[in-house]
Coordinates of C-alpha atoms in Angstrom, one line a residue:
X1 CA 1.0 -7.9 13.3
X2 CA 2.1 -9.9 16.7
X3 CA 4.3 -7.8 19.2
X4 CA 6.2 -10.8 20.5
X5 CA 8.0 -13.2 18.3
X6 CA 11.3 -15.0 18.2
X7 CA 14.5 -13.6 16.3
X8 CA 13.4 -10.2 16.5
X9 CA 10.8 -9.8 13.7
X10 CA 8.8 -7.2 15.5
X11 CA 9.1 -4.3 18.1
X12 CA 6.9 -3.8 21.0
X13 CA 4.0 -2.2 20.3
X14 CA 4.2 0.2 23.0
X15 CA 7.7 1.3 21.9
X16 CA 6.5 1.4 18.1
X17 CA 3.3 3.5 19.0
X18 CA 4.8 5.8 21.4
X19 CA 7.1 7.2 19.1
X20 CA 4.4 8.4 16.6
X21 CA 2.9 10.9 18.6
X22 CA 4.4 14.1 18.0
X23 CA 1.6 16.6 17.1
X24 CA 2.2 18.7 20.2
X25 CA -1.3 17.9 21.4
X26 CA -1.5 16.8 25.1
X27 CA -2.7 13.1 25.1
X28 CA -4.9 11.9 28.0
X29 CA -2.0 10.2 30.1
X30 CA -4.4 10.1 33.1
X31 CA -6.7 7.9 31.4
X32 CA -3.9 5.8 30.2
X33 CA -2.3 5.5 34.0
X34 CA -5.9 4.4 34.8
X35 CA -5.2 1.1 32.8
X36 CA -3.3 -0.8 35.4
X37 CA -1.1 -3.6 35.0
X38 CA -0.6 -6.3 32.6
X39 CA -3.6 -7.9 30.4
X40 CA -3.7 -11.6 30.5
X41 CA -5.5 -14.3 29.2
X42 CA -7.1 -17.5 31.4
X43 CA -8.6 -20.4 29.4
X44 CA -10.5 -22.8 31.6
X45 CA -11.0 -26.8 31.1
X46 CA -14.8 -26.4 31.5
X47 CA -17.5 -24.3 32.7
X48 CA -17.3 -25.0 36.5
X49 CA -13.4 -24.3 36.3
X50 CA -14.1 -21.3 34.4
X51 CA -16.4 -19.9 37.4
X52 CA -14.1 -21.2 40.1
X53 CA -11.0 -19.6 38.4
X54 CA -12.9 -16.4 37.8
X55 CA -13.6 -15.9 41.7
X56 CA -10.1 -16.9 42.5
X57 CA -8.5 -14.2 40.3
X58 CA -11.1 -11.2 41.6
X59 CA -10.2 -12.6 45.0
X60 CA -6.7 -12.0 44.4
X61 CA -7.5 -8.4 43.3
X62 CA -7.2 -8.8 39.1
X63 CA -9.5 -6.5 37.4
X64 CA -11.6 -8.7 35.0
X65 CA -11.6 -7.0 31.5
X66 CA -13.7 -9.6 29.3
X67 CA -15.8 -12.4 30.2
X68 CA -16.2 -14.9 27.4
X69 CA -18.0 -17.8 29.3
X70 CA -19.1 -19.1 25.5
X71 CA -15.4 -20.6 25.3
X72 CA -14.5 -20.9 29.0
X73 CA -12.2 -17.8 28.9
X74 CA -11.6 -14.4 30.3
X75 CA -9.2 -11.8 30.3
X76 CA -7.9 -9.9 33.1
X77 CA -5.3 -7.0 34.2
X78 CA -3.0 -7.6 37.1
X79 CA -0.1 -5.8 38.9
X80 CA 1.5 -9.2 39.7
X81 CA 4.3 -10.3 37.9
X82 CA 3.7 -13.7 38.7
X83 CA -0.1 -13.6 37.7
X84 CA 0.3 -15.9 34.7
X85 CA 2.1 -18.6 36.5
X86 CA -0.1 -18.4 39.5
X87 CA -3.2 -18.8 37.6
X88 CA -1.7 -21.9 35.8
X89 CA -1.8 -23.5 39.2
X90 CA -5.4 -22.8 40.0
X91 CA -7.1 -26.0 39.6
X92 CA -9.1 -26.7 36.1
X93 CA -7.1 -23.8 34.4
X94 CA -5.9 -25.1 31.2
X95 CA -3.8 -22.1 29.7
X96 CA -3.0 -18.8 31.0
X97 CA -0.5 -15.8 29.6
X98 CA -0.1 -12.5 28.7
X99 CA -2.8 -11.3 26.3
X100 CA -0.7 -10.0 23.0
X101 CA -1.6 -7.0 20.8
X102 CA -2.1 -7.3 17.0
X103 CA -1.8 -4.5 14.5
X104 CA -3.2 -4.1 11.0
X105 CA 0.4 -4.1 9.8
X106 CA 4.1 -4.7 11.4
X107 CA 6.0 -1.0 11.3
X108 CA 8.0 -2.1 8.5
X109 CA 5.3 -3.3 6.2
X110 CA 3.5 -0.4 7.2
X111 CA 6.2 2.2 5.6
X112 CA 6.4 -0.4 2.7
X113 CA 2.7 -0.6 1.8
X114 CA 1.6 3.1 2.7
X115 CA 5.2 4.8 1.9
X116 CA 5.3 6.3 5.4
X117 CA 5.3 5.7 9.1
X118 CA 2.2 5.6 11.0
X119 CA 2.0 8.4 13.0
X120 CA -0.8 10.4 14.6
X121 CA -1.5 13.9 12.7
X122 CA -3.3 15.4 15.7
X123 CA -6.0 16.6 13.3
X124 CA -8.0 15.3 10.4
X125 CA -6.0 14.4 7.2
X126 CA -6.0 17.0 4.4
X127 CA -8.2 15.8 1.5
X128 CA -6.7 16.0 -1.9
X129 CA -9.3 17.2 -4.9
X130 CA -8.7 15.3 -7.9
X131 CA -10.7 15.4 -11.1
X132 CA -12.1 12.6 -12.9
X133 CA -13.2 12.9 -16.9
X134 CA -14.9 10.2 -18.5
X135 CA -18.1 9.2 -19.7
X136 CA -20.7 8.5 -17.1
X137 CA -22.8 5.1 -16.7
X138 CA -26.2 4.9 -18.0
X139 CA -28.5 4.9 -14.7
X140 CA -30.6 1.9 -14.0
X141 CA -31.5 -0.6 -11.2
X142 CA -28.4 -2.9 -12.2
X143 CA -25.6 -0.7 -13.6
X144 CA -22.6 -0.1 -11.7
X145 CA -22.0 3.5 -10.2
X146 CA -20.3 5.7 -12.6
X147 CA -16.6 5.2 -11.3
X148 CA -16.7 1.7 -12.6
X149 CA -16.9 3.2 -16.0
X150 CA -13.5 4.9 -15.6
X151 CA -10.9 2.2 -17.3
X152 CA -8.9 0.4 -14.8
X153 CA -10.0 2.1 -11.9
X154 CA -12.2 -0.3 -10.3
X155 CA -10.3 -3.4 -12.0
X156 CA -10.8 -5.5 -8.8
X157 CA -14.4 -5.9 -9.2
X158 CA -14.7 -7.6 -12.4
X159 CA -12.0 -9.9 -11.5
X160 CA -14.3 -11.6 -9.1
X161 CA -17.3 -11.8 -10.9
X162 CA -18.8 -8.3 -9.4
X163 CA -20.0 -6.5 -12.3
X164 CA -23.5 -5.9 -14.0
X165 CA -23.9 -9.5 -15.1
X166 CA -24.2 -10.7 -11.4
X167 CA -25.9 -7.6 -9.8
X168 CA -28.6 -8.1 -12.3
X169 CA -29.2 -11.5 -10.8
X170 CA -27.8 -10.9 -7.2
X171 CA -26.8 -7.3 -5.3
X172 CA -27.3 -8.7 -2.2
X173 CA -30.3 -8.8 0.4
X174 CA -30.7 -6.4 3.3
X175 CA -31.8 -9.4 5.3
X176 CA -28.1 -10.4 5.4
X177 CA -25.3 -8.4 7.2
X178 CA -21.7 -8.5 6.4
X179 CA -19.4 -6.8 9.4
X180 CA -15.9 -5.3 9.2
X181 CA -14.1 -6.3 12.4
X182 CA -11.7 -3.2 12.2
X183 CA -11.2 0.1 13.1
X184 CA -14.7 1.1 12.6
X185 CA -17.0 2.2 9.7
X186 CA -17.6 6.1 9.0
X187 CA -21.2 5.8 8.8
X188 CA -21.4 9.4 8.3
X189 CA -20.0 8.7 4.6
X190 CA -22.9 8.8 2.0
X191 CA -21.6 5.6 0.1
X192 CA -21.8 3.8 3.6
X193 CA -24.5 5.6 5.4
X194 CA -27.7 4.1 3.7
X195 CA -27.2 0.4 4.6
X196 CA -25.3 0.7 7.8
X197 CA -26.5 -1.2 10.7
X198 CA -26.3 0.4 14.2
X199 CA -28.1 -2.2 15.7
X200 CA -25.4 -5.1 14.8
X201 CA -22.6 -2.8 15.2
X202 CA -20.5 -2.7 18.6
X203 CA -17.7 -0.4 19.8
X204 CA -15.1 -2.8 22.2
X205 CA -13.2 0.1 23.7
X206 CA -10.0 -1.7 23.1
X207 CA -7.6 0.1 25.1
X208 CA -4.2 -0.9 23.2
X209 CA -4.0 2.5 21.5
X210 CA -4.8 4.6 24.8
X211 CA -1.8 2.3 26.5
X212 CA 0.8 2.9 23.9
X213 CA 0.2 6.5 23.4
X214 CA -2.2 8.2 25.7
X215 CA -4.6 8.8 22.9
X216 CA -7.8 6.5 22.4
X217 CA -10.9 7.3 20.1
X218 CA -12.9 9.0 23.0
X219 CA -10.1 11.4 23.3
X220 CA -10.1 12.1 19.5
X221 CA -13.6 12.7 19.2
X222 CA -13.7 14.9 21.9
X223 CA -10.5 17.0 21.2
X224 CA -9.7 16.8 17.4
X225 CA -13.5 17.3 16.4
X226 CA -14.8 18.6 19.3
X227 CA -17.9 16.0 19.5
X228 CA -18.6 16.7 15.8
X229 CA -18.3 12.8 15.5
X230 CA -18.8 9.9 17.6
X231 CA -15.8 8.0 19.1
X232 CA -17.4 4.7 17.6
X233 CA -16.7 6.3 14.1
X234 CA -13.6 5.3 12.2
X235 CA -10.4 7.5 12.6
X236 CA -7.8 5.2 10.8
X237 CA -9.8 4.8 7.5
X238 CA -8.8 0.9 7.0
X239 CA -12.3 -0.2 8.4
X240 CA -14.1 2.1 6.0
X241 CA -12.0 1.2 3.0
X242 CA -13.0 -2.6 4.0
X243 CA -16.7 -1.6 4.5
X244 CA -16.8 0.3 0.8
X245 CA -15.7 -2.9 -0.8
X246 CA -17.8 -5.0 0.6
X247 CA -21.2 -2.9 0.5
X248 CA -21.0 0.6 -0.9
X249 CA -24.4 1.5 -1.7
X250 CA -25.5 1.2 -5.7
X251 CA -27.0 5.2 -6.3
X252 CA -25.6 6.1 -9.3
X253 CA -22.9 8.2 -7.6
X254 CA -19.2 7.4 -6.8
X255 CA -18.6 3.6 -6.7
X256 CA -20.4 0.6 -5.2
X257 CA -19.4 -2.4 -3.6
X258 CA -19.3 -6.2 -4.6
X259 CA -22.9 -6.7 -2.4
X260 CA -24.1 -3.4 -2.4
X261 CA -27.5 -4.2 -1.0
X262 CA -26.6 -6.3 2.1
X263 CA -26.4 -4.5 5.7
X264 CA -22.9 -3.5 6.6
X265 CA -21.7 -3.3 10.5
X266 CA -18.9 -2.6 12.3
X267 CA -17.1 -4.6 15.0
X268 CA -14.8 -1.8 16.0
X269 CA -11.9 -3.8 17.8
X270 CA -9.4 -1.0 17.2
X271 CA -8.8 2.4 17.9
X272 CA -7.0 5.1 15.3
X273 CA -4.0 3.1 15.8
X274 CA -4.9 -0.1 14.2
X275 CA -3.9 -2.3 17.3
X276 CA -5.9 -4.6 19.4
X277 CA -5.5 -7.3 22.1
X278 CA -6.2 -10.7 21.1
X279 CA -9.4 -11.3 23.3
X280 CA -10.7 -8.1 22.1
X281 CA -10.8 -10.0 18.8
X282 CA -12.0 -13.2 20.2
X283 CA -14.9 -11.6 22.0
X284 CA -15.8 -9.7 18.7
X285 CA -16.3 -13.1 17.2
X286 CA -18.5 -14.2 19.8
X287 CA -20.6 -11.2 19.8
X288 CA -21.0 -11.4 16.1
X289 CA -22.5 -14.6 16.4
X290 CA -24.6 -14.0 19.3
X291 CA -25.9 -11.2 17.3
X292 CA -26.9 -12.9 14.1
X293 CA -24.2 -11.4 11.9
X294 CA -23.8 -13.8 8.8
X295 CA -20.3 -12.6 7.5
X296 CA -17.5 -10.8 9.0
X297 CA -14.3 -9.6 7.5
X298 CA -11.3 -9.7 9.7
X299 CA -8.0 -8.2 8.3
X300 CA -6.2 -8.2 11.4
X301 CA -3.3 -10.9 11.8
X302 CA -0.2 -12.0 13.3
X303 CA 2.2 -14.7 14.6
X304 CA 0.8 -16.9 17.9
X305 CA 3.8 -18.4 19.4
X306 CA 2.9 -22.3 20.0
X307 CA 6.2 -22.7 22.4
X308 CA 5.0 -20.1 25.0
X309 CA 2.4 -20.1 27.7
X310 CA 1.0 -16.7 26.5
X311 CA 0.8 -18.3 22.6
X312 CA -0.6 -21.2 23.9
X313 CA -3.5 -19.4 25.9
X314 CA -4.0 -17.3 22.5
X315 CA -4.2 -20.2 20.5
X316 CA -6.6 -22.0 22.5
X317 CA -8.9 -18.7 23.0
X318 CA -8.8 -18.0 19.2
X319 CA -9.2 -21.2 17.7
X320 CA -12.7 -21.6 20.7
X321 CA -13.8 -18.3 19.3
X322 CA -13.6 -19.2 15.7
X323 CA -15.4 -22.6 16.2
X324 CA -18.0 -21.1 18.0
X325 CA -18.5 -18.2 15.5
X326 CA -18.8 -20.9 13.1
X327 CA -21.0 -23.5 14.9
X328 CA -23.6 -20.4 15.9
X329 CA -23.8 -19.2 11.9
X330 CA -21.1 -16.6 11.2
X331 CA -18.3 -17.1 8.7
X332 CA -15.1 -15.0 9.3
X333 CA -13.0 -14.2 6.1
X334 CA -9.2 -13.8 7.4
X335 CA -6.5 -11.8 5.5
X336 CA -3.5 -14.6 5.2
X337 CA -0.7 -11.4 6.1
X338 CA 1.8 -9.6 4.5
X339 CA 4.9 -11.3 5.2
X340 CA 5.4 -13.2 1.8
X341 CA 6.0 -16.3 4.1
X342 CA 4.6 -20.0 3.5
X343 CA 1.9 -21.2 5.7
X344 CA 1.0 -24.8 5.9
X345 CA -2.2 -26.5 6.2
X346 CA -2.4 -26.2 10.0
X347 CA -1.8 -22.3 9.7
X348 CA 2.1 -23.0 10.7
X349 CA 4.7 -20.8 9.4
X350 CA 7.2 -22.8 7.1
X351 CA 9.4 -20.2 6.0
X352 CA 12.7 -19.2 7.3
X353 CA 12.4 -15.4 6.8
X354 CA 9.6 -12.8 5.9
X355 CA 9.8 -9.8 3.5
X356 CA 12.4 -7.5 5.0
X357 CA 13.7 -4.0 4.0
X358 CA 16.9 -3.2 3.0
X359 CA 18.8 -0.9 5.6
X360 CA 16.5 -2.1 8.1
X361 CA 17.8 -5.2 10.0
X362 CA 15.3 -5.3 12.5
X363 CA 12.4 -5.5 9.8
X364 CA 13.4 -9.3 8.9
X365 CA 13.7 -12.5 11.0
X366 CA 12.5 -16.2 11.3
X367 CA 8.7 -17.0 11.8
X368 CA 8.9 -20.8 11.2
X369 CA 7.2 -22.8 13.6
X370 CA 4.8 -20.1 14.6
X371 CA 1.2 -19.7 13.7
X372 CA -1.0 -17.4 11.8
X373 CA -3.1 -15.7 14.4
X374 CA -5.8 -15.3 15.1
X375 CA -5.6 -19.2 14.6
X376 CA -8.8 -21.1 13.7
X377 CA -9.6 -23.9 11.1
X378 CA -12.9 -22.4 10.5
X379 CA -11.5 -19.3 9.2
X380 CA -11.2 -18.3 5.5
X381 CA -7.7 -17.6 5.0
X382 CA -7.3 -15.1 1.8
X383 CA -4.0 -14.5 -0.2
X384 CA -3.8 -11.4 -2.6
X385 CA -3.4 -11.1 -6.0
X386 CA -2.5 -8.3 -8.3
X387 CA -3.9 -6.4 -11.4
X388 CA -1.1 -7.0 -13.7
X389 CA 2.8 -7.0 -13.8
X390 CA 4.3 -4.1 -15.6
X391 CA 7.6 -4.6 -17.0
X392 CA 11.1 -2.4 -17.0
X393 CA 11.5 0.2 -19.7
X394 CA 15.0 0.8 -21.5
X395 CA 15.1 4.2 -20.1
X396 CA 12.8 6.4 -17.8
X397 CA 11.7 10.2 -17.6
X398 CA 13.7 12.2 -14.8
X399 CA 9.9 13.3 -13.6
X400 CA 9.2 9.5 -13.2
X401 CA 12.4 8.7 -11.1
X402 CA 12.2 11.7 -8.9
X403 CA 8.5 10.2 -8.0
X404 CA 10.4 7.8 -5.6
X405 CA 7.9 5.3 -4.2
X406 CA 5.5 6.6 -6.6
X407 CA 7.6 6.1 -9.8
X408 CA 5.7 4.9 -12.8
X409 CA 8.6 3.7 -14.8
X410 CA 11.3 0.9 -13.7
X411 CA 14.5 1.2 -15.7
X412 CA 16.1 -2.0 -17.1
X413 CA 19.2 -1.2 -15.2
X414 CA 17.8 -2.2 -12.0
X415 CA 19.2 -5.3 -10.8
X416 CA 15.7 -6.7 -9.4
X417 CA 13.1 -7.1 -12.2
X418 CA 9.4 -8.5 -12.0
X419 CA 8.4 -11.9 -12.6
X420 CA 5.5 -12.8 -15.1
X421 CA 5.4 -9.7 -17.1
X422 CA 2.0 -9.0 -18.7
X423 CA 0.3 -11.6 -16.4
X424 CA -2.7 -10.8 -14.3
X425 CA -3.9 -12.1 -11.0
X426 CA -0.5 -12.9 -10.0
X427 CA 0.6 -13.2 -6.1
X428 CA 1.5 -9.9 -4.9
X429 CA 4.9 -9.3 -3.7
X430 CA 3.9 -9.0 -0.1
X431 CA 1.0 -11.7 0.4
X432 CA 1.6 -14.9 2.3
X433 CA 1.0 -18.1 0.6
X434 CA 1.0 -22.0 1.0
X435 CA -1.5 -24.8 1.8
X436 CA -3.4 -23.0 4.4
X437 CA -4.8 -20.4 1.6
X438 CA -8.4 -21.3 1.2
X439 CA -9.0 -18.7 -1.6
X440 CA -7.5 -15.6 -3.4
X441 CA -8.8 -12.3 -3.6
X442 CA -7.6 -9.0 -5.3
X443 CA -5.4 -6.9 -2.8
X444 CA -3.5 -4.7 -5.5
X445 CA 0.1 -4.1 -5.5
X446 CA 2.6 -1.8 -6.9
X447 CA 2.8 -1.2 -10.7
X448 CA 5.8 -3.4 -11.2
X449 CA 4.9 -6.1 -8.2
X450 CA 8.1 -6.1 -6.5
X451 CA 8.7 -3.8 -3.1
X452 CA 9.2 -0.2 -2.8
X453 CA 12.9 -0.5 -2.0
X454 CA 13.4 -2.0 -5.3
X455 CA 11.1 0.6 -7.0
X456 CA 8.0 -1.5 -7.0
X457 CA 6.4 1.9 -8.7
X458 CA 2.9 3.6 -8.0
X459 CA -0.1 2.3 -6.4
X460 CA -1.6 4.1 -9.6
X461 CA -4.5 6.7 -9.8
X462 CA -5.1 9.1 -8.4
X463 CA -1.5 9.6 -7.4
X464 CA -0.6 9.0 -11.0
X465 CA -2.3 9.1 -14.3
X466 CA -4.6 11.5 -15.7
X467 CA -4.9 14.7 -13.5
X468 CA -3.2 13.1 -10.7
X469 CA -0.9 14.4 -8.1
X470 CA 2.3 13.6 -9.8
X471 CA 0.7 14.0 -13.5
X472 CA 3.7 14.8 -16.0
X473 CA 4.7 11.9 -18.2
X474 CA 2.5 9.4 -15.9
X475 CA -0.6 10.4 -17.9
X476 CA 0.1 7.4 -20.0
X477 CA -1.2 5.6 -16.8
X478 CA -4.9 7.1 -17.6
X479 CA -7.2 6.0 -14.5
X480 CA -5.4 2.6 -14.0
X481 CA -5.3 1.8 -10.2
X482 CA -2.6 -0.9 -9.7
X483 CA -3.8 -1.5 -6.0
X484 CA -7.4 -1.1 -4.7
X485 CA -9.7 1.9 -4.9
X486 CA -12.8 2.0 -2.6
X487 CA -14.6 4.5 0.0
X488 CA -12.4 5.6 3.4
X489 CA -13.1 7.6 6.4
X490 CA -13.8 11.3 6.3
X491 CA -12.5 11.6 9.6
X492 CA -9.0 10.0 9.4
X493 CA -6.0 11.4 12.1
X494 CA -3.0 9.0 10.9
X495 CA -0.6 9.0 7.9
X496 CA -0.6 6.5 5.3
X497 CA -4.3 6.3 3.9
X498 CA -4.9 9.5 1.9
X499 CA -8.5 11.2 1.5
X500 CA -8.7 12.1 -1.9
X501 CA -11.9 14.2 -3.1
X502 CA -12.9 13.0 -6.5
X503 CA -14.9 15.6 -8.6
X504 CA -16.7 14.7 -12.0
X505 CA -17.9 11.4 -13.0
X506 CA -20.7 11.4 -10.7
X507 CA -18.8 11.2 -7.4
X508 CA -20.8 12.8 -4.5
X509 CA -18.9 16.0 -3.0
X510 CA -16.3 15.9 -0.1
X511 CA -16.2 12.3 0.7
X512 CA -13.0 10.4 1.1
X513 CA -11.6 7.9 -1.1
X514 CA -8.3 6.0 -0.8
X515 CA -6.1 3.4 -3.0
X516 CA -4.6 0.8 -0.6
X517 CA -2.8 -2.4 -1.3
X518 CA -2.6 -5.6 1.6
X519 CA -4.3 -8.9 2.0
X520 CA -6.3 -6.7 4.1
X521 CA -8.3 -5.8 0.8
X522 CA -8.2 -9.3 -0.5
X523 CA -10.4 -10.8 2.3
X524 CA -13.1 -8.1 1.9
X525 CA -13.8 -9.3 -1.7
X526 CA -14.2 -12.4 -0.3
X527 CA -16.5 -11.4 2.3
X528 CA -18.4 -9.4 -0.1
X529 CA -18.9 -12.7 -2.1
X530 CA -19.8 -14.8 0.8
X531 CA -22.6 -12.0 1.4
X532 CA -24.0 -12.5 -2.3
X533 CA -24.0 -16.2 -1.3
X534 CA -26.2 -16.0 1.9
X535 CA -28.3 -13.4 -0.1
X536 CA -28.8 -15.9 -3.1
X537 CA -29.2 -19.2 -1.1
X538 CA -31.6 -19.2 1.9
X539 CA -30.3 -22.4 3.3
X540 CA -26.6 -21.0 3.6
X541 CA -27.8 -18.5 6.0
X542 CA -26.3 -19.5 9.5
X543 CA -24.7 -22.2 7.6
X544 CA -21.0 -21.4 7.0
X545 CA -20.0 -24.9 5.9
X546 CA -22.6 -24.4 3.0
X547 CA -21.4 -20.9 2.1
X548 CA -17.8 -22.3 2.2
X549 CA -18.5 -25.1 -0.1
X550 CA -20.6 -22.6 -2.5
X551 CA -17.5 -20.0 -2.2
X552 CA -15.2 -22.6 -3.4
X553 CA -16.9 -24.3 -6.0
X554 CA -17.5 -20.9 -7.7
X555 CA -13.9 -19.7 -7.6
X556 CA -12.0 -19.2 -10.6
X557 CA -9.8 -22.5 -11.3
X558 CA -6.9 -23.0 -13.7
X559 CA -5.0 -19.6 -12.7
X560 CA -1.1 -20.0 -13.1
X561 CA 1.3 -18.4 -10.9
X562 CA 4.7 -17.0 -12.1
X563 CA 5.9 -15.5 -8.5
X564 CA 8.4 -16.5 -6.6
X565 CA 9.8 -17.4 -3.1
X566 CA 12.1 -14.6 -1.2
X567 CA 16.0 -15.2 -1.7
X568 CA 17.5 -16.6 1.5
X569 CA 21.0 -15.5 -0.4
X570 CA 20.5 -12.0 -2.1
X571 CA 22.0 -9.5 0.7
X572 CA 22.3 -6.5 -2.1
X573 CA 20.6 -3.3 -1.5
X574 CA 17.4 -1.7 -2.9
X575 CA 17.2 -0.4 -6.5
X576 CA 16.0 2.6 -5.5
X577 CA 17.2 2.9 -1.8
X578 CA 20.4 1.3 -1.5
X579 CA 21.1 0.0 1.7
X580 CA 22.3 -3.4 2.6
X581 CA 19.9 -6.6 3.5
X582 CA 22.6 -8.6 5.6
X583 CA 19.5 -10.9 6.9
X584 CA 18.1 -11.4 3.0
X585 CA 14.7 -12.1 2.4
X586 CA 14.4 -8.5 0.9
X587 CA 14.2 -9.6 -2.8
X588 CA 13.0 -12.5 -4.9
X589 CA 14.8 -15.6 -5.7
X590 CA 14.2 -18.1 -8.6
X591 CA 12.0 -20.8 -7.1
X592 CA 8.3 -20.6 -8.3
X593 CA 5.6 -20.9 -5.8
X594 CA 3.0 -23.7 -6.9
X595 CA -0.1 -22.1 -8.3
X596 CA -2.4 -24.1 -5.6
X597 CA -0.6 -22.6 -2.8
X598 CA -1.1 -19.3 -4.4
X599 CA -4.8 -19.7 -5.1
X600 CA -5.9 -22.5 -2.9
X601 CA -9.6 -23.2 -4.4
X602 CA -9.5 -20.4 -6.5
X603 CA -9.8 -16.6 -7.0
X604 CA -13.3 -15.8 -5.5
X605 CA -16.0 -15.2 -7.9
X606 CA -19.3 -13.9 -7.4
X607 CA -20.6 -14.7 -10.5
X608 CA -19.3 -18.2 -10.2
X609 CA -20.9 -18.6 -7.1
X610 CA -24.2 -17.9 -8.3
X611 CA -23.8 -20.5 -10.8
X612 CA -22.2 -23.2 -8.8
X613 CA -24.0 -26.1 -8.1
X614 CA -26.4 -25.7 -5.1

């Protein structure tokens, strides 16, 4: 998320990331030192002013980082502390300000969603081997891969009409490309390699991770993996999860994605740490459009400050890039963010608090008036829904409670209970909502759909359930994944995204899979369905308006939300963790969020989009 925001919602990325490198390895500080000065964005009024301003800043000694003449914007580095104010005085310059950094998750939410702080491991994450036992699917051209026959594991795909019924009609066209704008894609993974397009992939060499920690993916590839893998791969795992959800191949092994026959590609905007500059994201949007990519998934987000010169420059740049992509035939699915805050139809936050963590007063704050970034009316904004809301129990086994954030039982004695027990497809406890939501997608959530501090519970299998990490009395959970299961990278070097090697049930050997939650996971469900729409409808290729129309017409309507807004008055501690919440917004209140603000046009549906009026 954004690194600059009022009311102390977030800490600077330089501080948050500089503290996570404790591996004993020697980072490339020399390379980091060569990244001189502060990065700025300059937005010109017209093409003539763009060229004039570009010449002027070069003459003044600034280093041009990115040139984006398509949107009359460029990014520079300067050691002059007055650069932005001087640039704003140049004739024809509309906006100039600091280029802020985005992250996949703000630090407090990373720990909430993944159960650990973001940190560099200094080595490849250790795989955990888990056995899956069940009846393998019968192999034929349209049957889902065998992992789908484990009841409860791939719950999310049938919810969006991605199943044998749909795939018999439309499993995607290799003439269609769906790209992940993320941490890269592991194109060595056997589920991702067959349909990966190198020709439509680009590594942007963003320097945010390098500047903050002295470590970039060039260093990781050379020093951790000794050249066994290229620097354009995925060392975080987030991007490879998304690629698998969209287009893991259907080959009677493991699992397959929503659109298993489309081409997938990587717009690598971030290195291992999951952080990127706003201008890099804008440049990637432009590159996607210029290279004929049909659909893009963007699971980065943040806060733009429209009251600051930097925020004004970012908003103008992001809106121009999103419009450029749209006008040139590329449609982008964008995650709504993990703050449990309300976004109006213009992308402006109207809530006065975001989901906070008891005991951590820096985790909250007031986002009201800020804009969901990247900004852009053309972006398809996606909220996240869950599997099912599980209820509390009169008492819980000792091993369940001892599992901490992986507990599979929540006692009735806890003060904070879930809403909508027994209901499916509910707003997840972390997802943003509001009139700014276009459609919803399954993002998954902890078993009880409340925060971890309130004993939100296990992510599900393979952490808990049959033959799982915790085992014990959790076997009653079977193979249920309460969060979302997909592929991940075989080359992860950060804590948080686990690598599971699954044996049995036709899973390929020594390949990584993971279970994750977040609006990051909801958005690719939409990107995948948009890939199916572009595959089915030739007139929709290069026509984002047509894709959006079919997407929304085909979405599942009539869903009812029972989840509530965050409480502005409950300052109690967490059911599991204790602590205090003086700023409030740690727990849920009693005001139910309108269903229209949760689902937008509905829950995305591949079969519905196939049968929608054409």
